[in-house]
Tab-separated table of C-alpha atoms in Angstrom:
chain	number	residue	atom	x	y	z
A	7	MET	CA	5.350	22.213	-30.851
A	8	LEU	CA	8.161	20.335	-32.546
A	9	TYR	CA	8.374	16.736	-33.693
A	10	LEU	CA	11.420	14.530	-33.979
A	11	SER	CA	10.667	13.829	-37.646
A	12	GLN	CA	10.903	17.594	-38.315
A	13	MET	CA	14.278	17.862	-36.598
A	14	LEU	CA	16.010	14.938	-38.285
A	15	GLY	CA	18.133	15.962	-41.258
A	16	LYS	CA	18.110	19.656	-40.298
A	17	PRO	CA	21.458	21.501	-40.473
A	18	VAL	CA	23.723	21.982	-37.477
A	19	VAL	CA	25.740	25.221	-37.672
A	20	ASP	CA	28.322	26.696	-35.341
A	21	SER	CA	28.255	30.227	-33.879
A	22	CYS	CA	29.816	31.615	-37.067
A	23	GLY	CA	27.055	30.127	-39.224
A	24	GLU	CA	29.277	27.408	-40.688
A	25	LYS	CA	27.428	24.146	-41.324
A	26	ILE	CA	29.158	21.257	-39.565
A	27	GLY	CA	26.592	18.507	-40.110
A	28	VAL	CA	22.928	17.446	-40.010
A	29	VAL	CA	20.818	16.234	-37.083
A	30	SER	CA	20.727	12.417	-36.890
A	31	ASP	CA	19.245	11.889	-33.406
A	32	LEU	CA	18.442	13.381	-30.009
A	33	ALA	CA	19.145	11.734	-26.657
A	34	ILE	CA	17.162	11.968	-23.434
A	35	SER	CA	17.899	11.019	-19.867
A	36	THR	CA	15.265	8.560	-18.615
A	37	GLY	CA	15.193	9.778	-15.024
A	38	GLU	CA	12.508	12.465	-15.429
A	39	MET	CA	8.731	12.521	-15.906
A	40	PHE	CA	9.041	14.544	-19.145
A	41	PRO	CA	12.731	14.108	-19.922
A	42	ARG	CA	14.821	16.912	-21.416
A	43	ILE	CA	17.039	16.462	-24.426
A	44	THR	CA	20.540	15.892	-23.067
A	45	SER	CA	22.622	15.206	-26.163
A	46	LEU	CA	22.625	16.063	-29.852
A	47	ALA	CA	23.773	13.440	-32.360
A	48	PHE	CA	24.689	14.666	-35.837
A	49	LYS	CA	26.525	13.473	-38.906
A	50	GLY	CA	29.485	15.533	-40.007
A	51	PRO	CA	31.455	15.495	-43.260
A	52	GLY	CA	31.607	12.009	-44.777
A	53	ASN	CA	28.638	10.957	-42.566
A	54	VAL	CA	30.961	10.648	-39.561
A	55	PRO	CA	28.771	10.459	-36.408
A	56	PHE	CA	29.318	12.920	-33.548
A	57	MET	CA	27.589	13.549	-30.224
A	58	ILE	CA	27.706	16.677	-28.078
A	59	SER	CA	26.074	17.956	-24.911
A	60	TRP	CA	22.835	19.811	-25.627
A	61	ARG	CA	23.071	22.029	-22.539
A	62	LYS	CA	26.650	23.122	-23.205
A	63	TYR	CA	26.561	23.784	-26.918
A	64	VAL	CA	23.040	24.388	-28.299
A	65	ASP	CA	22.131	28.082	-28.535
A	66	ARG	CA	18.839	27.971	-30.440
A	67	PHE	CA	16.794	25.615	-32.617
A	68	ASP	CA	13.657	25.399	-34.758
A	69	ASP	CA	12.182	23.144	-37.402
A	70	ASP	CA	13.083	25.469	-40.276
A	71	ASP	CA	16.689	26.584	-39.710
A	72	GLY	CA	17.799	23.606	-37.650
A	73	ILE	CA	20.223	23.943	-34.718
A	74	GLN	CA	22.731	26.721	-34.085
A	75	LEU	CA	25.522	26.127	-31.605
A	76	ALA	CA	26.869	28.648	-29.097
A	77	VAL	CA	30.525	28.053	-29.989
A	78	GLU	CA	32.729	27.783	-33.039
A	79	ALA	CA	33.456	24.332	-34.460
A	80	PRO	CA	37.059	24.098	-33.121
A	81	ASP	CA	35.817	24.681	-29.543
A	82	ILE	CA	33.437	21.709	-29.530
A	83	ARG	CA	34.260	18.785	-27.235
A	84	PHE	CA	32.532	15.568	-28.231
A	85	SER	CA	30.858	13.186	-25.766
A	86	TYR	CA	29.371	9.675	-25.632
A	87	LEU	CA	25.936	8.235	-24.871
A	88	GLN	CA	25.569	7.712	-21.129
A	89	PRO	CA	24.047	4.540	-19.553
A	90	THR	CA	20.954	6.507	-18.485
A	91	GLU	CA	20.398	7.997	-21.953
A	92	VAL	CA	18.203	6.739	-24.789
A	93	LEU	CA	18.393	7.852	-28.432
A	94	LEU	CA	14.947	8.819	-29.676
A	95	ALA	CA	15.233	7.879	-33.351
A	96	ARG	CA	17.280	4.744	-32.762
A	97	ASP	CA	15.521	3.398	-29.676
A	98	LEU	CA	11.935	4.682	-29.904
A	99	MET	CA	10.899	5.587	-33.451
A	100	ASN	CA	8.966	2.766	-35.170
A	101	ARG	CA	9.240	0.680	-32.008
A	102	GLN	CA	6.440	-1.020	-30.125
A	103	ILE	CA	5.541	0.360	-26.718
A	104	VAL	CA	3.008	-0.561	-24.075
A	105	ASP	CA	0.457	2.131	-23.401
A	106	THR	CA	-0.109	1.326	-19.719
A	107	GLN	CA	-3.037	3.734	-19.592
A	108	GLY	CA	-4.926	2.316	-22.563
A	109	MET	CA	-3.695	-1.273	-21.928
A	110	LYS	CA	-2.549	-1.863	-25.484
A	111	VAL	CA	0.538	-2.252	-27.623
A	112	VAL	CA	1.116	0.523	-30.170
A	113	ARG	CA	3.839	1.624	-32.586
A	114	VAL	CA	5.654	4.944	-32.268
A	115	ASN	CA	5.212	6.920	-35.506
A	116	ASP	CA	6.713	10.188	-34.234
A	117	LEU	CA	7.777	11.883	-30.994
A	118	LYS	CA	6.385	15.188	-29.763
A	119	LEU	CA	8.847	17.691	-28.282
A	120	SER	CA	8.209	20.820	-26.230
A	121	PRO	CA	10.634	23.797	-26.378
A	122	SER	CA	11.254	25.791	-23.202
A	123	GLY	CA	13.915	28.473	-23.695
A	124	THR	CA	17.046	26.677	-24.854
A	125	GLN	CA	15.737	23.392	-23.435
A	126	LEU	CA	13.751	20.790	-25.311
A	127	ARG	CA	11.670	18.153	-23.587
A	128	LEU	CA	10.001	14.949	-24.740
A	129	LEU	CA	6.243	15.065	-24.174
A	130	GLY	CA	5.172	11.750	-25.661
A	131	ALA	CA	4.722	9.469	-28.653
A	132	GLU	CA	2.466	10.010	-31.654
A	133	VAL	CA	0.894	6.636	-32.406
A	134	GLY	CA	-1.741	7.685	-34.936
A	135	ALA	CA	-1.942	8.259	-38.675
A	136	ARG	CA	-0.684	11.847	-38.472
A	137	GLY	CA	2.716	10.646	-37.312
A	138	ILE	CA	2.984	8.384	-40.379
A	139	LEU	CA	1.895	11.174	-42.742
A	140	ARG	CA	4.288	13.666	-41.144
A	141	GLY	CA	7.104	11.184	-41.616
A	142	LEU	CA	6.376	11.162	-45.356
A	143	HIS	CA	6.363	14.970	-45.511
A	144	PRO	CA	4.774	17.756	-43.434
A	145	LEU	CA	2.828	18.890	-46.519
A	146	VAL	CA	1.282	15.425	-46.798
A	147	GLU	CA	0.079	15.696	-43.199
A	148	ARG	CA	-1.365	19.172	-43.754
A	149	ALA	CA	-3.165	18.067	-46.904
A	150	ALA	CA	-4.670	15.068	-45.115
A	151	VAL	CA	-5.819	17.255	-42.182
A	152	ALA	CA	-7.421	19.742	-44.591
A	153	ALA	CA	-9.138	16.962	-46.537
A	154	SER	CA	-10.473	15.396	-43.335
A	155	LYS	CA	-11.987	18.744	-42.305
A	156	LEU	CA	-13.800	18.970	-45.642
A	157	LEU	CA	-15.146	15.479	-45.075
A	158	ARG	CA	-16.099	16.457	-41.504
A	159	HIS	CA	-13.916	13.722	-40.095
A	160	LYS	CA	-11.357	15.153	-37.702
A	161	LEU	CA	-7.842	13.709	-37.989
A	162	ASP	CA	-6.615	14.233	-34.438
A	163	GLU	CA	-3.192	13.541	-33.010
A	164	GLN	CA	-2.915	10.431	-30.884
A	165	ILE	CA	-0.323	11.282	-28.279
A	166	ILE	CA	0.650	8.981	-25.422
A	167	ALA	CA	2.429	10.923	-22.677
A	168	TRP	CA	5.894	9.643	-21.861
A	169	ASN	CA	4.930	8.842	-18.284
A	170	TYR	CA	2.342	6.336	-19.592
A	171	MET	CA	4.780	4.282	-21.648
A	172	ASP	CA	6.927	1.215	-21.134
A	173	LEU	CA	9.585	0.366	-23.715
A	174	LEU	CA	9.495	-3.192	-25.068
A	175	ASP	CA	12.183	-3.541	-27.699
A	176	ARG	CA	15.136	-3.019	-25.357
A	177	ASP	CA	16.236	-4.732	-22.179
A	178	LEU	CA	13.969	-3.313	-19.475
A	179	SER	CA	16.581	-4.029	-16.815
A	180	GLU	CA	19.021	-1.641	-18.524
A	181	VAL	CA	16.595	1.059	-19.630
A	182	GLN	CA	14.618	2.239	-16.632
A	183	LEU	CA	11.965	4.630	-17.929
A	184	SER	CA	10.550	7.320	-15.683
A	185	VAL	CA	6.950	6.207	-15.231
A	186	THR	CA	4.668	7.834	-12.676
A	187	HIS	CA	1.696	5.746	-13.785
A	188	LYS	CA	1.373	2.027	-13.076
A	189	ARG	CA	4.143	-0.096	-14.566
A	190	LEU	CA	3.377	-3.477	-16.051
A	191	ASP	CA	3.981	-5.434	-12.853
A	192	GLU	CA	1.571	-3.102	-11.000
A	193	LEU	CA	-1.321	-3.585	-13.409
A	194	HIS	CA	-4.192	-5.992	-12.891
A	195	PRO	CA	-3.224	-9.486	-14.150
A	196	ALA	CA	-6.027	-9.409	-16.731
A	197	ASP	CA	-4.598	-6.174	-18.180
A	198	VAL	CA	-1.089	-7.645	-18.270
A	199	ALA	CA	-2.489	-10.720	-20.046
A	200	ASP	CA	-4.194	-8.501	-22.649
A	201	ILE	CA	-0.896	-6.753	-23.336
A	202	LEU	CA	1.131	-9.977	-23.506
A	203	GLU	CA	-1.335	-11.484	-25.983
A	204	GLN	CA	-0.673	-8.622	-28.403
A	205	LEU	CA	3.093	-9.179	-28.501
A	206	ASP	CA	5.160	-11.480	-30.656
A	207	PRO	CA	6.841	-14.404	-28.812
A	208	GLN	CA	10.222	-12.663	-28.441
A	209	GLN	CA	8.760	-9.470	-26.963
A	210	ARG	CA	6.366	-11.470	-24.810
A	211	ALA	CA	9.304	-13.357	-23.293
A	212	ALA	CA	11.204	-10.106	-22.652
A	213	VAL	CA	8.295	-8.512	-20.793
A	214	PHE	CA	7.483	-11.723	-18.920
A	215	GLU	CA	11.069	-11.942	-17.684
A	216	HIS	CA	10.667	-8.667	-15.803
A	217	LEU	CA	7.455	-9.528	-13.962
A	218	ASP	CA	7.648	-10.892	-10.442
A	219	GLU	CA	6.658	-14.520	-9.754
A	220	SER	CA	3.158	-13.681	-8.553
A	221	SER	CA	2.426	-11.399	-11.519
A	222	ARG	CA	3.692	-14.047	-13.944
A	223	THR	CA	1.428	-16.737	-12.565
A	224	GLU	CA	-1.684	-14.558	-12.465
A	225	ALA	CA	-1.060	-13.100	-15.932
A	226	VAL	CA	-0.699	-16.530	-17.555
A	227	SER	CA	-3.862	-17.686	-15.762
A	228	GLU	CA	-5.728	-14.810	-17.435
A	229	MET	CA	-4.464	-15.522	-20.972
A	230	GLU	CA	-6.610	-17.024	-23.702
A	231	ASP	CA	-6.253	-20.805	-23.985
A	232	ASP	CA	-4.464	-20.824	-27.345
A	233	VAL	CA	-1.980	-18.165	-26.196
A	234	GLN	CA	-1.333	-20.065	-22.962
A	235	ALA	CA	-0.374	-23.233	-24.835
A	236	GLU	CA	1.864	-21.323	-27.266
A	237	PHE	CA	3.488	-19.390	-24.434
A	238	LEU	CA	4.247	-22.482	-22.338
A	239	ASP	CA	5.792	-24.180	-25.368
A	240	ASP	CA	8.251	-21.288	-25.603
A	241	LEU	CA	9.336	-21.640	-21.949
A	242	ASP	CA	11.844	-24.179	-20.732
A	243	ASP	CA	10.182	-27.136	-18.986
A	244	ALA	CA	11.402	-26.259	-15.479
A	245	THR	CA	10.037	-22.708	-15.662
A	246	ALA	CA	6.730	-23.873	-17.160
A	247	ALA	CA	6.333	-26.549	-14.475
A	248	ARG	CA	7.020	-24.062	-11.681
A	249	LEU	CA	4.560	-21.602	-13.211
A	250	ILE	CA	1.744	-24.146	-13.456
A	251	GLY	CA	2.500	-25.501	-9.987
A	252	ASP	CA	1.962	-22.026	-8.510
A	253	MET	CA	-1.507	-21.684	-10.067
A	254	ASP	CA	-4.846	-22.588	-8.563
A	255	PRO	CA	-5.353	-26.326	-9.244
A	256	ASP	CA	-8.401	-25.808	-11.479
A	257	ASP	CA	-6.608	-23.196	-13.633
A	258	ALA	CA	-3.537	-25.429	-13.836
A	259	ALA	CA	-5.629	-28.441	-14.858
A	260	ASP	CA	-7.328	-26.421	-17.609
A	261	ILE	CA	-3.936	-25.498	-19.053
A	262	VAL	CA	-2.435	-28.984	-18.774
A	263	ARG	CA	-5.550	-30.421	-20.425
A	264	ASP	CA	-4.772	-28.362	-23.562
A	265	LEU	CA	-1.152	-29.524	-23.803
A	266	SER	CA	0.115	-32.535	-25.695
A	267	TYR	CA	0.371	-35.720	-23.624
A	268	GLU	CA	4.190	-35.694	-23.747
A	269	LYS	CA	4.434	-32.037	-22.687
A	270	ALA	CA	1.854	-32.474	-19.915
A	271	GLU	CA	3.614	-35.530	-18.467
A	272	THR	CA	6.991	-33.776	-18.553
A	273	LEU	CA	5.662	-30.772	-16.635
A	274	LEU	CA	3.768	-32.884	-14.101
A	275	ARG	CA	6.904	-34.911	-13.335
A	276	LEU	CA	8.907	-31.735	-12.771
A	277	MET	CA	6.515	-30.048	-10.332
A	278	GLY	CA	5.956	-30.864	-6.666
A	279	MET	CA	4.278	-34.179	-5.822
A	280	ASP	CA	1.300	-32.583	-4.062
A	281	ASP	CA	0.643	-30.117	-6.888
A	282	ALA	CA	0.961	-32.802	-9.541
A	283	ALA	CA	-1.352	-35.180	-7.636
A	284	GLU	CA	-4.027	-32.489	-7.272
A	285	ILE	CA	-3.848	-31.607	-10.967
A	286	ARG	CA	-3.968	-35.289	-12.009
A	287	ARG	CA	-7.056	-35.764	-9.847
A	288	LEU	CA	-8.825	-32.906	-11.604
A	289	LEU	CA	-7.732	-34.195	-15.012
A	290	GLY	CA	-9.647	-37.372	-14.214
A	291	PHE	CA	-12.928	-35.486	-14.663
A	292	LYS	CA	-14.332	-34.748	-18.099
A	293	ASP	CA	-13.999	-31.266	-19.535
A	294	GLY	CA	-17.345	-29.474	-19.675
A	295	THR	CA	-18.607	-31.013	-16.417
A	296	ALA	CA	-18.785	-29.865	-12.800
A	297	GLY	CA	-15.716	-31.977	-12.005
A	298	GLY	CA	-13.800	-30.462	-14.891
A	299	MET	CA	-14.525	-26.870	-13.867
A	300	MET	CA	-14.386	-27.132	-10.058
A	301	THR	CA	-11.566	-26.052	-7.761
A	302	THR	CA	-10.385	-28.207	-4.878
A	303	GLN	CA	-9.477	-25.198	-2.732
A	304	PHE	CA	-12.227	-24.904	-0.130
A	305	VAL	CA	-12.540	-24.961	3.669
A	306	ALA	CA	-14.209	-27.979	5.286
A	307	VAL	CA	-14.231	-28.927	8.979
A	308	GLU	CA	-16.105	-31.461	11.084
A	309	GLY	CA	-19.326	-30.681	12.930
A	310	ASP	CA	-17.862	-30.741	16.454
A	311	THR	CA	-15.445	-27.903	15.575
A	312	THR	CA	-16.117	-24.689	17.512
A	313	VAL	CA	-16.507	-21.275	15.919
A	314	HIS	CA	-13.247	-20.186	17.557
A	315	GLU	CA	-11.403	-23.162	16.046
A	316	ALA	CA	-12.949	-22.601	12.613
A	317	ILE	CA	-11.833	-18.959	12.609
A	318	GLY	CA	-8.366	-20.181	13.524
A	319	VAL	CA	-8.406	-22.449	10.451
A	320	LEU	CA	-9.330	-19.465	8.279
A	321	ARG	CA	-6.551	-17.355	9.766
A	322	ASP	CA	-3.998	-20.062	8.990
A	323	LEU	CA	-4.871	-20.179	5.273
A	324	PRO	CA	-2.070	-19.096	2.929
A	325	GLU	CA	-2.194	-15.538	1.673
A	326	ASP	CA	-2.925	-16.580	-1.917
A	327	PHE	CA	-5.846	-18.852	-0.975
A	328	PRO	CA	-8.976	-18.031	-3.027
A	329	THR	CA	-11.767	-15.999	-1.450
A	330	VAL	CA	-13.709	-18.069	1.080
A	331	HIS	CA	-17.483	-17.679	0.844
A	332	TYR	CA	-18.535	-20.611	3.027
A	333	VAL	CA	-17.183	-23.022	5.596
A	334	TYR	CA	-18.410	-26.524	4.753
A	335	VAL	CA	-19.221	-28.981	7.524
A	336	THR	CA	-18.545	-32.717	7.085
A	337	ASP	CA	-19.097	-35.823	9.195
A	338	ASP	CA	-16.423	-38.319	10.253
A	339	TYR	CA	-16.477	-39.917	6.773
A	340	GLY	CA	-16.073	-36.652	4.829
A	341	LYS	CA	-19.728	-36.461	3.807
A	342	LEU	CA	-21.074	-32.935	3.399
A	343	VAL	CA	-23.723	-32.302	6.065
A	344	GLY	CA	-24.001	-28.515	6.252
A	345	VAL	CA	-22.637	-25.100	5.432
A	346	LEU	CA	-22.022	-21.781	7.193
A	347	SER	CA	-21.700	-18.330	5.651
A	348	MET	CA	-19.004	-15.962	6.880
A	349	ARG	CA	-21.715	-13.797	8.443
A	350	THR	CA	-23.099	-16.673	10.520
A	351	LEU	CA	-19.611	-17.624	11.642
A	352	VAL	CA	-18.660	-14.105	12.741
A	353	LEU	CA	-21.933	-13.429	14.584
A	354	SER	CA	-21.933	-16.733	16.517
A	355	SER	CA	-20.344	-17.210	19.922
A	356	ASP	CA	-16.798	-18.603	20.032
A	357	ASP	CA	-17.769	-21.815	21.840
A	358	ALA	CA	-20.696	-22.679	19.531
A	359	ARG	CA	-20.204	-25.913	17.575
A	360	LEU	CA	-20.633	-25.729	13.826
A	361	GLY	CA	-22.918	-28.755	13.782
A	362	ASP	CA	-25.413	-26.818	15.918
A	363	ILE	CA	-25.497	-23.614	13.875
A	364	MET	CA	-24.929	-24.857	10.304
A	365	TYR	CA	-27.467	-24.680	7.479
A	366	GLU	CA	-28.324	-28.262	6.533
A	367	ASP	CA	-30.237	-27.906	3.235
A	368	VAL	CA	-27.225	-27.660	0.944
A	369	ILE	CA	-27.634	-27.587	-2.837
A	370	THR	CA	-25.010	-29.770	-4.496
A	371	VAL	CA	-24.151	-31.199	-7.916
A	372	PRO	CA	-22.417	-34.460	-8.938
A	373	PRO	CA	-19.054	-34.259	-10.760
A	374	ASP	CA	-20.571	-35.432	-14.071
A	375	GLU	CA	-23.184	-32.636	-14.122
A	376	LEU	CA	-22.949	-30.772	-17.420
A	377	GLU	CA	-21.286	-27.354	-17.318
A	378	ASP	CA	-24.352	-25.497	-18.630
A	379	ASP	CA	-26.576	-27.023	-15.941
A	380	VAL	CA	-24.101	-26.126	-13.180
A	381	VAL	CA	-23.919	-22.526	-14.371
A	382	ALA	CA	-27.700	-22.313	-14.568
A	383	ASP	CA	-28.063	-23.620	-10.985
A	384	ILE	CA	-25.475	-21.176	-9.620
A	385	PHE	CA	-27.378	-18.198	-11.010
A	386	LYS	CA	-30.794	-19.704	-10.292
A	387	TYR	CA	-30.055	-20.135	-6.582
A	388	ASP	CA	-27.780	-17.052	-6.416
A	389	ILE	CA	-24.964	-18.761	-4.537
A	390	PRO	CA	-21.280	-17.750	-4.693
A	391	ALA	CA	-20.074	-21.365	-4.700
A	392	MET	CA	-21.691	-24.692	-5.593
A	393	PRO	CA	-20.387	-27.808	-3.785
A	394	VAL	CA	-19.507	-30.817	-5.943
A	395	VAL	CA	-20.007	-34.167	-4.193
A	396	ASP	CA	-19.504	-37.813	-5.165
A	397	GLU	CA	-22.092	-40.599	-4.954
A	398	ARG	CA	-21.444	-40.912	-1.205
A	399	GLY	CA	-21.986	-37.201	-0.650
A	400	ALA	CA	-18.301	-36.531	0.071
A	401	MET	CA	-16.958	-33.103	-0.883
A	402	LEU	CA	-14.832	-33.083	-4.041
A	403	GLY	CA	-14.652	-29.363	-4.753
A	404	ILE	CA	-16.633	-26.240	-5.468
A	405	VAL	CA	-17.663	-24.345	-8.595
A	406	THR	CA	-17.607	-20.595	-7.982
A	407	THR	CA	-19.443	-17.787	-9.754
A	408	GLU	CA	-16.081	-16.838	-11.256
A	409	ASP	CA	-15.843	-20.316	-12.788
A	410	ALA	CA	-19.398	-19.895	-14.089
A	411	TRP	CA	-18.607	-16.563	-15.741
A	412	ASP	CA	-15.447	-18.055	-17.273
A	413	ALA	CA	-17.563	-20.816	-18.799
A	414	ILE	CA	-20.021	-18.269	-20.194
A	415	GLU	CA	-17.190	-16.198	-21.688
A	416	GLU	CA	-15.680	-19.297	-23.304
A	417	ASP	CA	-19.046	-20.183	-24.844
A	418	ARG	CA	-19.461	-16.651	-26.168
A	419	ALA	CA	-15.950	-16.666	-27.632
A	420	ALA	CA	-16.610	-20.033	-29.300
A	421	GLU	CA	-19.904	-18.788	-30.756
A	422	LYS	CA	-18.240	-15.609	-32.020
A	423	LYS	CA	-15.468	-17.617	-33.652
A	424	GLN	CA	-18.002	-19.949	-35.245
A	425	ARG	CA	-20.021	-17.010	-36.600
A	426	SER	CA	-16.853	-15.469	-37.967
A	427	MET	CA	-15.881	-18.720	-39.693
A	428	LEU	CA	-19.372	-19.044	-41.165
A	429	ARG	CA	-19.207	-15.453	-42.395
A	430	VAL	CA	-15.826	-16.047	-44.024
A	431	GLY	CA	-17.113	-19.289	-45.504
A	432	GLY	CA	-20.097	-17.388	-46.915
A	433	TYR	CA	-17.818	-14.823	-48.522
A	434	VAL	CA	-15.664	-17.561	-50.032
A	435	LEU	CA	-18.719	-19.419	-51.346
A	436	ALA	CA	-20.147	-16.202	-52.807
A	437	GLY	CA	-16.805	-15.493	-54.454
A	438	VAL	CA	-16.606	-18.990	-55.936
A	439	LEU	CA	-20.178	-18.767	-57.245
A	440	PHE	CA	-19.510	-15.347	-58.763
A	441	LEU	CA	-16.294	-16.602	-60.381
A	442	GLY	CA	-18.122	-19.652	-61.731
A	443	LEU	CA	-20.945	-17.559	-63.127
A	444	TYR	CA	-18.457	-15.133	-64.659
A	445	THR	CA	-16.596	-18.067	-66.284
A	446	LEU	CA	-19.835	-19.486	-67.694
A	447	VAL	CA	-20.734	-16.094	-69.181
A	448	LEU	CA	-17.300	-15.831	-70.809
A	449	ILE	CA	-17.608	-19.368	-72.221
A	450	GLN	CA	-21.047	-18.504	-73.637
A	451	ILE	CA	-19.682	-15.335	-75.244
A	452	PHE	CA	-16.748	-17.155	-76.833
A	453	GLN	CA	-19.041	-19.913	-78.091
A	454	THR	CA	-21.354	-17.324	-79.643
A	455	ILE	CA	-18.412	-15.544	-81.312
A	456	GLY	CA	-17.162	-18.892	-82.600
A	457	LEU	CA	-20.537	-19.797	-84.080
A	458	ARG	CA	-20.807	-16.446	-85.800
A	459	GLY	CA	-17.296	-16.852	-87.212
A	460	ALA	CA	-18.217	-20.247	-88.600
């Protein structure tokens, strides 16, 4: 196998053996799963850059003697980088890429090449320590590998195949990589969020720009709270308002709650009236309570509705409506009087009225119920969604098991952060005490020396 770092700086000689320059880069065409090298870039006399077709002019190559051309120097016709080509050293080496298989952002330390006759193909990127060591010198890499064997700690290559990579540091609309695996906009939103959180603001904006509207909304919903706030601050107000307006009301309210008052008001004024009103209503409930964690997206119909009519209501729901676990039954004043599971609804006759087949003993919570108590009740009674009702018994929203797990994860993250801060504080305190003790010892020594001198 060859590596790009081994090829760079190697001599380029013509068919007569005359050196005409040194290798400065290799180009690939991005339209293949494992793209072949299409062009050779080299520096001639006076460091003048040249580029030639690999297929037309390269006769043989290796990492010791460099590249020999099939023609004499006067017969060479120079070319230019094509729109579909990417230079490996310039565009990939030391760049950040997204490993869409491992769902992480990594840095390219070297590029692995595979010879096949007179062709050379790009297999993938080396993202581990061996690529860094090889870049220093091949002997350094070999010494490190030998030392690791003695220590019984294997220093393996970490290669990401080309078809599992997405380039970040160039305009993705201009450089279309050949990817047979899932691209970013095909990944699960939580995976996209994990990747976005690892990027700096400029790269994050570049990747975000090339996601579709649905993927953008879902990815931002999955981000950590502090990253969400930072990310929205970097967007223009109109884009941020549209993004929040497309979210589920409870997710949108959680994000708006973390923004400054001025920013929140600006975004709410820019979004649709209905969306803004729903978010404002949720913001009226305290954070850490049932009202603060509930969603207002649920299905409720009156008791005289037939099964056929209720199924029609479900069919008319928008495609992005959250999963429906129950149909809630209310009286003429909006008071919750019963509930039906999807199973009961499907197995009942079309002309049956919901008021006759509903389950009346519904477990509910008030909007000021503490978050921990709501979560405990959801898991205690093993229900997918807990209705939240006001003092009159009217439906306000529901808290789902997903909301409960989110609350648990937030608590765990907060506890982990607190433990980390305490640990750091302990280290700092120990360091201060050690420094103080060391200072006292030095003072005592100097005082003793001074007394003896006197």
